[in-house]
Each structure stands twice: as structure tokens, then as C-alpha cells.
Coordinates of C-alpha atoms in Angstrom, one line a residue:
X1 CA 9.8 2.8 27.7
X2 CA 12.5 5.5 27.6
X3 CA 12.8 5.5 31.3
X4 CA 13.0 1.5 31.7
X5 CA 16.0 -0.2 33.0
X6 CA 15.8 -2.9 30.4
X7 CA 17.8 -5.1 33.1
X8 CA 14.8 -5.7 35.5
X9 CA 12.7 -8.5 34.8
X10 CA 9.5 -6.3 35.1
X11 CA 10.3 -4.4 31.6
X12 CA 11.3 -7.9 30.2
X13 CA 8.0 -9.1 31.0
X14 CA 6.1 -6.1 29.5
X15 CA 7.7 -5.9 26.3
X16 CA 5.8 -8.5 24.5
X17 CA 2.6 -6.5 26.3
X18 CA 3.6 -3.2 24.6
X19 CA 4.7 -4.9 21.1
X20 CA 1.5 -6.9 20.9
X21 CA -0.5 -3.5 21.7
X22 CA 1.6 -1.5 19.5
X23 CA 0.3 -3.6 16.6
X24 CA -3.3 -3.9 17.7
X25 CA -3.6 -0.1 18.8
X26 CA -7.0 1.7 17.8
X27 CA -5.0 4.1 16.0
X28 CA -3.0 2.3 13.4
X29 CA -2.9 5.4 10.7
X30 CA -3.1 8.4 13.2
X31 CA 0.6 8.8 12.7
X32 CA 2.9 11.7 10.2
X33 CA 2.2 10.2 7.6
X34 CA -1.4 8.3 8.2
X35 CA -3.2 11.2 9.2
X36 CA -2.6 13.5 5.9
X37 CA -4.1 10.5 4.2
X38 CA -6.9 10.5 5.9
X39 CA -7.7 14.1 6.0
X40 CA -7.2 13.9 2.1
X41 CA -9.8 11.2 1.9
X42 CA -12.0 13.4 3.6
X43 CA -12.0 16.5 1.7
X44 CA -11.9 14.6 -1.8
X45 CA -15.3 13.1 -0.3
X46 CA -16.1 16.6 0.5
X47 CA -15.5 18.2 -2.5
X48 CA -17.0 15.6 -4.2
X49 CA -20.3 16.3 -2.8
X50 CA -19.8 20.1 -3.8
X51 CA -20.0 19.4 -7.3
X52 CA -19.4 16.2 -9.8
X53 CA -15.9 15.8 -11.4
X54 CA -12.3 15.1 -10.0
X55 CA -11.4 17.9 -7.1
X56 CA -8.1 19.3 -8.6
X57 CA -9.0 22.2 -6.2
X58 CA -9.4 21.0 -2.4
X59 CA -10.7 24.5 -0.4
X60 CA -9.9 23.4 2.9
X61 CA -6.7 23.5 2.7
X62 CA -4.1 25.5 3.4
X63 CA -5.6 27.8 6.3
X64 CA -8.4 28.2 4.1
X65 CA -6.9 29.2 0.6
X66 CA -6.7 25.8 -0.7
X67 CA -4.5 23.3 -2.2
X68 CA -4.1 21.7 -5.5
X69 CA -3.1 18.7 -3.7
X70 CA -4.4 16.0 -6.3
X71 CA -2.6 17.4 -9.1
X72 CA 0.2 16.5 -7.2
X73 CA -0.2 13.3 -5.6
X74 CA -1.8 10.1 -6.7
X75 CA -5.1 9.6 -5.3
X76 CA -6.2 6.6 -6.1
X77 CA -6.2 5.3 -2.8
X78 CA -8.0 8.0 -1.6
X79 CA -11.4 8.0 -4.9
X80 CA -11.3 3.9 -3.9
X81 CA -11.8 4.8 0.0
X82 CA -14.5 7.7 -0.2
X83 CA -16.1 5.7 -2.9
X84 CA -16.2 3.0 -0.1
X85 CA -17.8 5.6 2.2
X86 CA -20.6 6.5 0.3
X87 CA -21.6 3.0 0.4
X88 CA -21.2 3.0 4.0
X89 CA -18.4 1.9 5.2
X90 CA -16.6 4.4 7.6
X91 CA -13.2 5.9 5.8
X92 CA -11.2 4.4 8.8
X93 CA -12.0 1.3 8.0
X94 CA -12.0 1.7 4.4
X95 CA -8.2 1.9 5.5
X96 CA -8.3 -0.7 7.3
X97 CA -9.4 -3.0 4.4
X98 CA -7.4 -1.2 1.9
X99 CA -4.5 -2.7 4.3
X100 CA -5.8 -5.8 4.7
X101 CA -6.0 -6.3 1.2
X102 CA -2.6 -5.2 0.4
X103 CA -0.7 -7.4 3.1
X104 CA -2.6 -10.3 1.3
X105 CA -2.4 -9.4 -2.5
X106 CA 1.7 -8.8 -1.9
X107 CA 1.9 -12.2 -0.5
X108 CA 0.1 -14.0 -2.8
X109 CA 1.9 -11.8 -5.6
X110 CA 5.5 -13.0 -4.0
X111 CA 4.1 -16.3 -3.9
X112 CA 3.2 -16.5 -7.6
X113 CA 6.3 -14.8 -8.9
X114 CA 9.1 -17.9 -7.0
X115 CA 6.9 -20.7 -8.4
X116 CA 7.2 -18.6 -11.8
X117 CA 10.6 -17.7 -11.9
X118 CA 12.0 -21.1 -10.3
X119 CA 9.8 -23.8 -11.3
X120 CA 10.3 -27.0 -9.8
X121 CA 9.4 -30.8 -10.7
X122 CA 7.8 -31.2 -7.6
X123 CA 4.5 -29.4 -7.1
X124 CA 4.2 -29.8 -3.5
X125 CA 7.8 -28.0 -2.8
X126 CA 6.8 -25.8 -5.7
X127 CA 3.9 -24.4 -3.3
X128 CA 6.3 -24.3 -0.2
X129 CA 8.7 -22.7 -1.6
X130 CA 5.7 -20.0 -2.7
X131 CA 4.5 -19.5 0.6
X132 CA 7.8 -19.4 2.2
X133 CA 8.6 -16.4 -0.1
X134 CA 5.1 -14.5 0.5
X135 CA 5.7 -14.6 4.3
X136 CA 9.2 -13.5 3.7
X137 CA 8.3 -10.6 1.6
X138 CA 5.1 -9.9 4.7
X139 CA 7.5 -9.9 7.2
X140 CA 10.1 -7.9 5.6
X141 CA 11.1 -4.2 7.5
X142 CA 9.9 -1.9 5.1
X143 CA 6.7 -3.4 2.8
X144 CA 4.1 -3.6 5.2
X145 CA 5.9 -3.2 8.8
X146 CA 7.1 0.4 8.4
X147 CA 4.7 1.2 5.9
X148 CA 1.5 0.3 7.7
X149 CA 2.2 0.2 11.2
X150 CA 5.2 2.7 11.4
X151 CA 4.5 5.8 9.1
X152 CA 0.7 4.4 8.3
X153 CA 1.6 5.4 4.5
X154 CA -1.5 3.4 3.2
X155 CA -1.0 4.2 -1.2
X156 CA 3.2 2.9 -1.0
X157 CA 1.9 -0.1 0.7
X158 CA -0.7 -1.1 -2.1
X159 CA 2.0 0.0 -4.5
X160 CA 4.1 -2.7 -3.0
X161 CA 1.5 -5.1 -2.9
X162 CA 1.4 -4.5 -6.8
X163 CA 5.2 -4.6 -7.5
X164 CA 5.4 -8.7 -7.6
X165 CA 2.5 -9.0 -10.0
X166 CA 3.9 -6.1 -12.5
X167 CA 7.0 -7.9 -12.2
X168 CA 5.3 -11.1 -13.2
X169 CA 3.7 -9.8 -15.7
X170 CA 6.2 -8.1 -17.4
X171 CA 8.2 -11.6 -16.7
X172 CA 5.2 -13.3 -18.6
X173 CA 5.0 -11.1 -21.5
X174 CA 8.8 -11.4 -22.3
X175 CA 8.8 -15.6 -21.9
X176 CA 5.6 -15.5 -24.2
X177 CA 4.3 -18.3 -21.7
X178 CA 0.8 -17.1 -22.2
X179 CA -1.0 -18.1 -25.2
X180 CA -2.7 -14.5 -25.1
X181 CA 0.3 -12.0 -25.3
X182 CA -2.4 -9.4 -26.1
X183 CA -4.2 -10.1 -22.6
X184 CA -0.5 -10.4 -21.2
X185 CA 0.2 -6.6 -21.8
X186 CA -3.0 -5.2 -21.2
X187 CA -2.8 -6.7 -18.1
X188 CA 0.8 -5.3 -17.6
X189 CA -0.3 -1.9 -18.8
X190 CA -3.3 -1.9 -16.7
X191 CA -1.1 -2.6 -13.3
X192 CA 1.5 -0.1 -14.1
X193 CA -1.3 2.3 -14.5
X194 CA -2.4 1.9 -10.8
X195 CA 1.1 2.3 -9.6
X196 CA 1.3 5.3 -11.3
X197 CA -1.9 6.2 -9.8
X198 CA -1.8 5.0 -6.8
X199 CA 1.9 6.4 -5.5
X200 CA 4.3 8.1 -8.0
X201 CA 7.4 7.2 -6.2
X202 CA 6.6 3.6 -6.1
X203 CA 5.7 3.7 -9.9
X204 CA 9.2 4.8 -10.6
X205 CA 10.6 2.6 -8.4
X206 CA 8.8 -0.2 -10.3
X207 CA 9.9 0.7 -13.5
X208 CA 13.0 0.7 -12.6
X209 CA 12.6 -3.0 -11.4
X210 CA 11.3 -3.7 -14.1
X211 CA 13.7 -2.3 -16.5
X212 CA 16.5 -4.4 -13.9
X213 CA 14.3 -7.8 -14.7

């Protein structure tokens, strides 16, 4: 690509080749930031078979010495995946799911959160309006674009994915539009818990927002 005269009709005519395989490539999280990921999932799966209990300690790192590396980063992502893989399902495409799952939840979660915070009369434009905003928030640059496909930073992704429905349920509990405000913060407290868990940064990040809203 470097090398391309981007005048010449020939590199016109690829690029939609190379974008269309960029996204579809085999290895979507073999990148800086999608390969630690994975090599954590592995060794919490391997530790885990070691001895029963949360692996503060992972051995295999570090040349050997070992790392405390979950007592200092949020491994949710990673006990949901190698759970996943004891069931059988290979940890590459526990990822793969994982992302899946995300793109669709943060969609559905934008969706939910315009027909919440601008209700309209009509419940047909109501739902357009929803979808509109859920493919907006999908195609935005950083959610899922850079996060999945660029830096293959799986745990920020699923935090994002979360952000829209802590929002709305933090937007809930203040309206008191639910007849359950008990059920309302539980619910809250229970998502802000697996942003904390999930990705740290992101947690703050929603808090933050949610201070904001």
C-alpha cells in the first residue's frame, strides 16, 4: 500500500479488496494490544488448572519470574473466556463471541437510551430514531472500529458496549420511571460493577459520564 501510486486505477480498484480483507482477516486480535489479551486468557486458564482459586500470581510471566498481572488489570473478560474454553469452545473464538456480543449489546443499549431520553408520540419514528442512533454509535471511530479491529482491545470494547445501559440506568433511577427503584439500582450497581471489572479505565470514564448526566 505504501508503495502505491494512489493515481493509477489499479490501486483504486484494490482498495475496497484490501479494506474488505482487512476486516474479515483470520487474525482480527493478533495485534499490540489483542495478543496480550490473549496470552492472559491463556495462562489464567493455566493457572487455573494448577490449583482452584483466582491466579493473583501468573508464573509464566515475566521470563519466568512471574507477574501479578490480575491484581492489576480487570479480568473479567479473560474468567468469562477460559470459562468458555473449558466448555469447549476454543479461546479464539471465545473472543470472537465476546465481540460479537459487544457490537450488538452497544447498539441495542444506544438504541434504548434515544427512545428513553427523547420520547416521541409516534412509536414507529420512536424505533427509527433508536436504530438510527445504535448504528451511529456501531459505526462510530473509536467504540468498536479501533477497538476491535485496530488495537483488538477486547475488555474496552465490552465496557463500551455497557456505557449506554449504565447510563440508562442511572437515567431511570433518577426519573423514578420504574415502579421498582430497588431493582432500578441493583441493576445499576450490578453494571457498574462489570465495568469496574471488566476495564478500569472505562469504569472511570463511565462514572464520570455519569456524574455529567
Amino acid at each position: 500500500i505504501r508503495n502505491c501510486d494512489w493515481s493509477s486505477d489499479v490501486c483504486s480498484s484494490d482498495l475496497p479488496i484490501w479494506l474488505v480483507g482487512y476486516i474479515v482477516r483470520p487474525n482480527l486480535w493478533e495485534t499490540d494490544d489483542g495478543s496480550p489479551h490473549l496470552f492472559r486468557t491463556l495462562v489464567m486458564l493455566e493457572a487455573q488448572s494448577r490449583y482452584l482459586g483466582f491466579p493473583r500470581w501468573v508464573p509464566d510471566f515475566f521470563l519466568g519470574y512471574g507477574y501479578p498481572v490480575f491484581n492489576y488489570y480487570a479480568s473479567m473478560t479473560y474468567g468469562v473466556v477460559s470459562v468458555m474454553a473449558r466448555l469447549g469452545i476454543p479461546i479464539y473464538s471465545g473472543f470472537e463471541i465476546l465481540g460479537v456480543l459487544s457490537v450488538v449489546g452497544g447498539a441495542l443499549g444506544v438504541c434504548q437510551c434515544v427512545r428513553a431520553f427523547w420520547p416521541v408520540s409516534s412509536g414507529r419514528l420512536g424505533a427509527l430514531a433508536g436504530v438510527a442512533g445504535g448504528l451511529t454509535y456501531v459505526a462510530a471511530p473509536y467504540p468498536f472500529v479501533t477497538n476491535l479491529y485496530v488495537r483488538g482491545d477486547l475488555p474496552e470494547a465490552i465496557c463500551l458496549a455497557l456505557l449506554p445501559w449504565f447510563i440508562l440506568a442511572i437515567h431511570m433511577a433518577f426519573h423514578d420511571w420504574s415502579p421498582a427503584p430497588r431493582k432500578i439500582g441493583l441493576i445499576t450497581g450490578t453494571i457498574g460493577a462489570l465495568l469496574l471489572l471488566t476495564h478500569s479505565l472505562s469504569a472511570v470514564m463511565a462514572a464520570g459520564c455519569a456524574i455529567v448526566w
